[in-house]
XYZ file of C-alpha atoms in Angstrom:
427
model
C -4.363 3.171 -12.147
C -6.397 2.189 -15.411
C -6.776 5.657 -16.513
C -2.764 6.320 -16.318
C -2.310 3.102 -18.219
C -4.496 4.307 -20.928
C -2.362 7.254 -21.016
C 0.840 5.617 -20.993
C -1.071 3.109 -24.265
C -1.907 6.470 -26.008
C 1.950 7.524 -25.597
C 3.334 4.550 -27.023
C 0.595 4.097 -30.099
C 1.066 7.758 -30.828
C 4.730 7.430 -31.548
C 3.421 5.002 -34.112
C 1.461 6.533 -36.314
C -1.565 5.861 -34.140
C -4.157 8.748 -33.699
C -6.665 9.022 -30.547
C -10.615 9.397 -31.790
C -13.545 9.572 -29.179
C -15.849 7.919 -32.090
C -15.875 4.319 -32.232
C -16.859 4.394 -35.786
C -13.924 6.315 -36.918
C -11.811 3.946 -35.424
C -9.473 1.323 -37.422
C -8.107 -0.380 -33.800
C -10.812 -0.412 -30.888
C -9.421 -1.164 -27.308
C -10.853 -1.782 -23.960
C -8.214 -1.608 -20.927
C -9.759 -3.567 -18.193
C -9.928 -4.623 -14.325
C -10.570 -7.926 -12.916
C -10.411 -6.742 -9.639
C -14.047 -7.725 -9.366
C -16.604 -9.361 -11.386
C -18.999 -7.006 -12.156
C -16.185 -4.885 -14.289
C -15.345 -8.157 -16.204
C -19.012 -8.852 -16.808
C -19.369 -4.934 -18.084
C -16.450 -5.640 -20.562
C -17.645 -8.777 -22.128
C -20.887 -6.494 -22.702
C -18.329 -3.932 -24.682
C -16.764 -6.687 -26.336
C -20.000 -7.603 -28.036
C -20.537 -3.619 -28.687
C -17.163 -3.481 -30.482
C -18.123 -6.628 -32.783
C -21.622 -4.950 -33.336
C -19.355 -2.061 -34.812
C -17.181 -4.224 -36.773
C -19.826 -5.787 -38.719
C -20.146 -2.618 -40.705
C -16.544 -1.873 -40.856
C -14.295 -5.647 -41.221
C -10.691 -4.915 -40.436
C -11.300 -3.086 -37.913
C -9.314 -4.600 -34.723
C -10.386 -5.502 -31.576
C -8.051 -5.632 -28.564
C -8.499 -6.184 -24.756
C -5.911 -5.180 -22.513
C -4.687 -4.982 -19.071
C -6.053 -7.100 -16.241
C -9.107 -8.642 -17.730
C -6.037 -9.675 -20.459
C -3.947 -11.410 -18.464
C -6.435 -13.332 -16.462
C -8.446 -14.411 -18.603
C -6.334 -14.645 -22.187
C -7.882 -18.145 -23.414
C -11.148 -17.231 -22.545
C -10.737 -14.355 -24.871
C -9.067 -16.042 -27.539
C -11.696 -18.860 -27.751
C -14.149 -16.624 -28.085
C -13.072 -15.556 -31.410
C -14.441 -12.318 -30.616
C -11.394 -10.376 -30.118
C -7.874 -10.232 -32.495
C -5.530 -8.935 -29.402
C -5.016 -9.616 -26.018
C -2.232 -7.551 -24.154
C -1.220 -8.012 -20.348
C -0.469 -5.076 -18.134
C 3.646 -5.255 -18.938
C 3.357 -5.492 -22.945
C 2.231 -2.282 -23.852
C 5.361 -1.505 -25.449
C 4.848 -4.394 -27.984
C 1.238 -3.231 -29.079
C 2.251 -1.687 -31.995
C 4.225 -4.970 -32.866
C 0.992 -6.602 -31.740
C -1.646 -4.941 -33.961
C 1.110 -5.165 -37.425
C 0.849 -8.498 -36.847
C -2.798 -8.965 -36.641
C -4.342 -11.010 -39.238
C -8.048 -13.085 -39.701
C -7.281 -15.986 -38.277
C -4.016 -15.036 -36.527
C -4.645 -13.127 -32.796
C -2.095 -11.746 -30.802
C -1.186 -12.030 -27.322
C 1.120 -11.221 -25.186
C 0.429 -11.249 -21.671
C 3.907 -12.077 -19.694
C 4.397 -10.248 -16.931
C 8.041 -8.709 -15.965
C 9.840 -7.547 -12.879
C 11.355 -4.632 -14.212
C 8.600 -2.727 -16.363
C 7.434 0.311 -14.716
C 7.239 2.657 -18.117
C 9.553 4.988 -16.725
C 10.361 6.330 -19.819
C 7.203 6.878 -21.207
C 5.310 10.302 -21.118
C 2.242 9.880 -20.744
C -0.842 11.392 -22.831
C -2.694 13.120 -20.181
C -6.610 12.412 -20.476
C -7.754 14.895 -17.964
C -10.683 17.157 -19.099
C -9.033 20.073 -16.962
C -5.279 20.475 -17.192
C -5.156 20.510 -13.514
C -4.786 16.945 -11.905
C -2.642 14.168 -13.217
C -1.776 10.828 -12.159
C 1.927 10.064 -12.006
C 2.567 6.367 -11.664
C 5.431 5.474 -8.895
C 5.536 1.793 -8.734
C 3.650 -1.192 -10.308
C 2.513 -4.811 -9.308
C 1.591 -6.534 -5.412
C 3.695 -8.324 -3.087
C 1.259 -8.625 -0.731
C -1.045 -11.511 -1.521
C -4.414 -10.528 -0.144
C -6.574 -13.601 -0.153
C -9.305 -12.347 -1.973
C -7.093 -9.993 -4.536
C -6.510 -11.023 -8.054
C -4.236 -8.222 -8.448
C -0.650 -9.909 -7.801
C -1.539 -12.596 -10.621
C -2.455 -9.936 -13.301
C 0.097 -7.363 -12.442
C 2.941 -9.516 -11.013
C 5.870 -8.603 -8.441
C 5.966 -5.227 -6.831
C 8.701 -2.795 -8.429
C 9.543 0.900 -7.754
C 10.167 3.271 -10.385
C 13.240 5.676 -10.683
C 12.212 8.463 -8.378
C 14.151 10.614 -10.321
C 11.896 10.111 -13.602
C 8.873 10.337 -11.058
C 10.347 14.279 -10.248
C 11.140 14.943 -13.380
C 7.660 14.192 -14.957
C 6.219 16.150 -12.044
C 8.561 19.052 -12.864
C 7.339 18.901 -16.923
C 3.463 18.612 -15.412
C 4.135 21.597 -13.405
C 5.888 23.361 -16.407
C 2.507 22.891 -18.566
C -0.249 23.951 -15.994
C -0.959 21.351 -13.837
C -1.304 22.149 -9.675
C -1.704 18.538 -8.640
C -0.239 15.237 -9.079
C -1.374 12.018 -7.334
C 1.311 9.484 -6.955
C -0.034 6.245 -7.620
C 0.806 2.632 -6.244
C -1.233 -0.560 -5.622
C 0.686 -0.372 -1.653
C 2.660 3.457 -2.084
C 3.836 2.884 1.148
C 6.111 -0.120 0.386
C 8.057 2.308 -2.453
C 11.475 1.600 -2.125
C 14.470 2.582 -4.957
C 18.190 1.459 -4.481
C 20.563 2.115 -6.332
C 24.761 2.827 -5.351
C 23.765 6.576 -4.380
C 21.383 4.952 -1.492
C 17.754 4.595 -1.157
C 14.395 5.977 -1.613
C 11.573 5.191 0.499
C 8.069 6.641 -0.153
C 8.589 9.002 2.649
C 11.777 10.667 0.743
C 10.109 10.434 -2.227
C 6.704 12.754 -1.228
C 9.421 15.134 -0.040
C 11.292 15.089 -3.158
C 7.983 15.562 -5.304
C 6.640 18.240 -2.953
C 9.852 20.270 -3.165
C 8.918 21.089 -7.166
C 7.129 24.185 -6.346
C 5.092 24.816 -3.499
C 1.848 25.553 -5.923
C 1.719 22.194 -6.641
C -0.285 20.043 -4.652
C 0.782 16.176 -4.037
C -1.468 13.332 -3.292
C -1.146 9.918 -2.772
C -3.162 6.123 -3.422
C -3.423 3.760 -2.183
C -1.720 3.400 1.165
C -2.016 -0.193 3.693
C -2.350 0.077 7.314
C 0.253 -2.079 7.666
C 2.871 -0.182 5.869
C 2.166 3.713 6.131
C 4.374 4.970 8.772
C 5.257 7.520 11.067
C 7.832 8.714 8.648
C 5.085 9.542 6.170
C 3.009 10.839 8.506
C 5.273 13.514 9.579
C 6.143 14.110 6.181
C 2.992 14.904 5.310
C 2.647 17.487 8.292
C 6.141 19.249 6.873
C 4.938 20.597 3.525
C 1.074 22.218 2.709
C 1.436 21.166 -0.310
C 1.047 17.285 0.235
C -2.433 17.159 0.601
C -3.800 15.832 3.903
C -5.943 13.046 2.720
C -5.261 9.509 2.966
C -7.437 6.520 1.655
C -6.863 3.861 4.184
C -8.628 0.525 3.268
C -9.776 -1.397 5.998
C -11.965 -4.011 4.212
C -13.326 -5.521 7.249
C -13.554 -4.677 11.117
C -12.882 -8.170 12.201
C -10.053 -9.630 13.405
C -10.986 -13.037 12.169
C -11.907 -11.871 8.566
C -8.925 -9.687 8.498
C -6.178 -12.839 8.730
C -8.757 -14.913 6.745
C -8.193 -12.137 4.172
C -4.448 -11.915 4.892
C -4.155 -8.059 5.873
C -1.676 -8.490 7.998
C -2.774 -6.204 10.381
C -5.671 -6.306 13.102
C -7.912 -3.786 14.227
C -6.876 -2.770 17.070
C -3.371 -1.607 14.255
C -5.811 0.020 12.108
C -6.889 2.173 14.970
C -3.473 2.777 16.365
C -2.969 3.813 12.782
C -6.118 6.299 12.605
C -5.351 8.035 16.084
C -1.498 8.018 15.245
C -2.969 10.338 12.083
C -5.337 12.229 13.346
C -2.908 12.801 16.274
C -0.166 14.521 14.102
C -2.695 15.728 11.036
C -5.873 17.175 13.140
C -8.013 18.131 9.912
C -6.227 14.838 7.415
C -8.903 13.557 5.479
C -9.943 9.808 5.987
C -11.872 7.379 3.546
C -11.415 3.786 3.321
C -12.929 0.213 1.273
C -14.577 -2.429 2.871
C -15.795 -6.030 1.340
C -19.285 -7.344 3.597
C -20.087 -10.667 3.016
C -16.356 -12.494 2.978
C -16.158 -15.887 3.436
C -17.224 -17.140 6.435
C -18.428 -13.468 7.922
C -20.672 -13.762 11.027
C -23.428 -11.400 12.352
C -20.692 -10.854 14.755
C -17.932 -10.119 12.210
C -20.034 -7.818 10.785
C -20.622 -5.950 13.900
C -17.393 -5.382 13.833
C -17.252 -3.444 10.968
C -19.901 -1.969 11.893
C -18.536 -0.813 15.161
C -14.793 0.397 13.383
C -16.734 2.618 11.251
C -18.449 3.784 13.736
C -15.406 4.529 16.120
C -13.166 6.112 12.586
C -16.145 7.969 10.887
C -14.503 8.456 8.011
C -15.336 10.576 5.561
C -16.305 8.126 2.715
C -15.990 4.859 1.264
C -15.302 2.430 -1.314
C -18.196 -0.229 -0.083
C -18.691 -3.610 -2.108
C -20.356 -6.913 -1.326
C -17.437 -10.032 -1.458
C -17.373 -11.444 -5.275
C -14.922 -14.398 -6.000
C -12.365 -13.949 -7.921
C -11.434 -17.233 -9.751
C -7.427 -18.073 -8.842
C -7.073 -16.218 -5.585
C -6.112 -18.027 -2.654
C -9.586 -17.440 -1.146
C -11.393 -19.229 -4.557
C -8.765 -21.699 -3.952
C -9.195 -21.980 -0.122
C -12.764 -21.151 1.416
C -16.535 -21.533 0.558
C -18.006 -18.573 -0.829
C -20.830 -19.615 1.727
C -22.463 -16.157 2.266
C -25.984 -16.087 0.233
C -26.292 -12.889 -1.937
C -29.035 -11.755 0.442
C -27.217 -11.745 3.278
C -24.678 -9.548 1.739
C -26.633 -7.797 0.321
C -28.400 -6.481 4.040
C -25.421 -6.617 5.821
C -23.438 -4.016 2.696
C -26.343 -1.882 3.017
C -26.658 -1.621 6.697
C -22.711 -0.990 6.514
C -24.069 2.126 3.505
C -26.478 3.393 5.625
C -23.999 4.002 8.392
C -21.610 5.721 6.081
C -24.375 7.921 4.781
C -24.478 9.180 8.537
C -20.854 9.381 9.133
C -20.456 11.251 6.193
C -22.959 14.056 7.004
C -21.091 13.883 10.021
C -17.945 14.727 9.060
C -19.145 17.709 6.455
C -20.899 18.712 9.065
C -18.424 19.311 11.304
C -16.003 21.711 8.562
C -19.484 24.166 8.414
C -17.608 27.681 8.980
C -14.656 26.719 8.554
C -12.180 28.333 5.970
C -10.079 25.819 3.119
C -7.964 26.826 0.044
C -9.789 25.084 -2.965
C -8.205 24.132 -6.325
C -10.551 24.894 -8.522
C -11.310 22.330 -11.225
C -13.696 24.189 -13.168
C -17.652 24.510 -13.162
C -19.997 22.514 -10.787
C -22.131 20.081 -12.693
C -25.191 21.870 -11.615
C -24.653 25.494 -12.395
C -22.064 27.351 -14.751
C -21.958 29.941 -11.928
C -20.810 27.686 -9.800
C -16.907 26.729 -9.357
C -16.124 23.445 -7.953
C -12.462 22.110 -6.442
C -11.343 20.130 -3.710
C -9.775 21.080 -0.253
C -6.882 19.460 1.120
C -8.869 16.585 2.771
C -10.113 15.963 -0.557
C -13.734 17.122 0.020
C -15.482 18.704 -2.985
C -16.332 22.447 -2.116
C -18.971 24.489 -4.527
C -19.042 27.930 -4.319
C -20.503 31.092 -6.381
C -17.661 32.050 -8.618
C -17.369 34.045 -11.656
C -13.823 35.390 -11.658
C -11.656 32.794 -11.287
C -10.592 29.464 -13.393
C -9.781 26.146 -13.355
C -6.118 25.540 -11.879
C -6.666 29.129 -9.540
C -6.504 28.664 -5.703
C -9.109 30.114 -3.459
C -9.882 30.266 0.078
C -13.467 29.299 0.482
C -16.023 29.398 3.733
C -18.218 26.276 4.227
C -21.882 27.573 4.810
C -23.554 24.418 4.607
C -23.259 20.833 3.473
C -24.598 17.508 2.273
C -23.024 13.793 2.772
C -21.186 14.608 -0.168
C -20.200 18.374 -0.562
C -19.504 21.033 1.174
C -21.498 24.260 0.185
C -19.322 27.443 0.241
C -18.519 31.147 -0.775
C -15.449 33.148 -1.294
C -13.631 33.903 1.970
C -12.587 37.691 2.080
């Protein structure tokens, strides 16, 4: 979701006057968009911030801005600091070029209120893909959900849906240029609901909508919760080859205890009548998840748990961090952080390990079978080499010296590692 922020930022400067440079020395304005979803990307950031001032000692006037999450949460932090001259929440991108005019020594700039109605419809994005193949088409912003250990809702407020008619026709002018994929982005996709007096649009009506562009282009999807995706989507999903059959499904724990502690909303035994109710109706749908060891209050049994759901799922990867408070959350507010580091530390590496396993697993299991690929141009090891996911969202790499990025190919699976699937052109 950062990266199409940054894009929708680049739109908006560029209609200013502003022009994008990859060298920080060139530049007169020098921005960092940021997460807070946990600590260790704040920490990185304040280690940028004191790059960007290490830059502006040779060049004074040059500006230094932080925006997005890191903005909103922690604006007086940044301010007192006197290390940075702009600080822009996730909903004031529009003003930034108000913003930086106004930018003095002496005189910062802020802005971080948040809105219920900014979704950027509007606003065309500057696509920074390397490949002209995949872009990221934003669908809905903010969090109503409250998760007790998620910052997100208090940097980028209230959930609202965007006009799925501007979400089509951006997906129609992607198509247009070259693109064969669009993922449709949401922090929850599955609670995407528009209403206006010609009806409604749930997320369901909306992957139809989007996958009825062209059948060439391929449609994905992140980040779904288990308590929202339903059978609706599902079946959806099973109408049209062209929505990709991969969903990221975050669990974050495989206790029942930790999961109302954490305020999911959902048990396990619903996350597994979730999982068969997929693989039920999608066979072959790809399956990857996140998971947080170490929350407050976890017990070796707790932990088991997890251990056992990923066990029982074996999904094909995941997201794995150790718990890290996030200051303002109801769970800062609420509960000890009364796991040592150690402990977390074992128990998200025992929870790795397993992963490592299930994933060979499930690679192993696609050996000689056939997928269409889109390819997204040459592997990082070998410019003979072509490299592209399947619909599950594995990454194939095959021998290759004919066709190009944004080509389909059917490809057979010969071997495979936790990570890839090794492959050659299928005749």
């Amino acid at each position: 979701m950062n990266v199409n922020d940054t894009e929708v930022i680049f739109s908006i400067l560029a209609k200013h006057g502003y022009e994008r440079t990859e060298k920080m020395e060139e530049a007169d304005v020098i921005m960092a968009n940021t997460c807070s979803v946990r600590d260790n990307a704040e920490q990185r950031i304040w280690g940028r911030i004191d790059c960007f001032n290490q830059a502006r000692k040779h060049r004074p006037g040059v500006v230094i801005g932080i925006v997005g999450c890191m903005a909103e949460r922690l604006k007086e932090a940044l301010l007192d600091s006197h290390k940075v001259d702009l600080v822009a929440g996730p909903d004031a991108y529009r003003r930034l070029p108000e913003l930086l005019e106004a930018v003095s020594p002496g005189h910062p700039q802020i802005d971080v209120m948040l809105s219920r109605e900014e979704t950027y419809a509007d606003i065309t994005p500057v696509r920074l893909d390397k490949n002209g193949v995949s872009a990221f088409i934003s669908i809905m912003r903010g969090c109503n959900n409250v998760c007790s250990y998620c910052v997100v809702p208090y940097t980028r407020g209230a959930e609202r849906s965007r006009d799925p008619r501007t979400i089509v026709m951006e997906a129609c002018d992607l198509f247009s240029k070259g693109y064969r994929e669009v993922v449709l982005l949401g922090q929850n996709v599955d609670s995407y609901l528009w209403k206006d007096e010609a009806g409604q649009v749930n997320f369901a009506a909306l992957l139809r909508m989007v996958a009825e562009v062209s059948p060439e282009l391929r449609v994905r999807f992140s980040t779904s919760n288990p308590q929202d995706i339903s059978d609706e989507v599902i079946y959806t999903m099973s109408e049209y080859d062209n929505i990709c059959k991969h969903i990221h499904l975050p669990v974050q724990s495989g206790s029942n205890v930790m999961l109302e502690k954490m305020r999911r909303r959902y048990t396990r035994e619903w996350y597994l009548q979730r999982v068969a109710k997929i693989r039920e109706v999608l066979p072959d749908c790809g399956l990857t998840t996140d998971v947080i060891a170490g929350f407050c209050g976890e017990t070796e049994q707790d932990h088991r748990d997890t251990l056992s759901l990923f066990e029982e799922v074996c999904f094909d990867s995941a997201f794995m961090f150790y718990y890290s408070e996030r200051p303002g959350t109801l769970a800062a507010r609420k509960y000890a952080d009364d796991v040592d580091i150690e402990t977390k530390t074992r128990r998200l590496n025992e929870i790795i390990a397993l992963q490592g396993r299930c994933s060979l697993r499930s690679y192993t299991a696609d050996i000689g079978k056939t997928f269409r690929v889109l390819v997204e141009g040459p592997s990082k090891k070998s410019p003979d080499e072509l490299c592209g996911r399947a619909s599950n969202n594995k990454m194939c790499v095959f021998p290759d010296r004919k066709h190009k990025a944004g080509d389909y190919v059917d490809v057979r699976v010969l071997s495979c590692s936790s990570a890839t699937l090794i492959c050659e052109l299928a005749e």
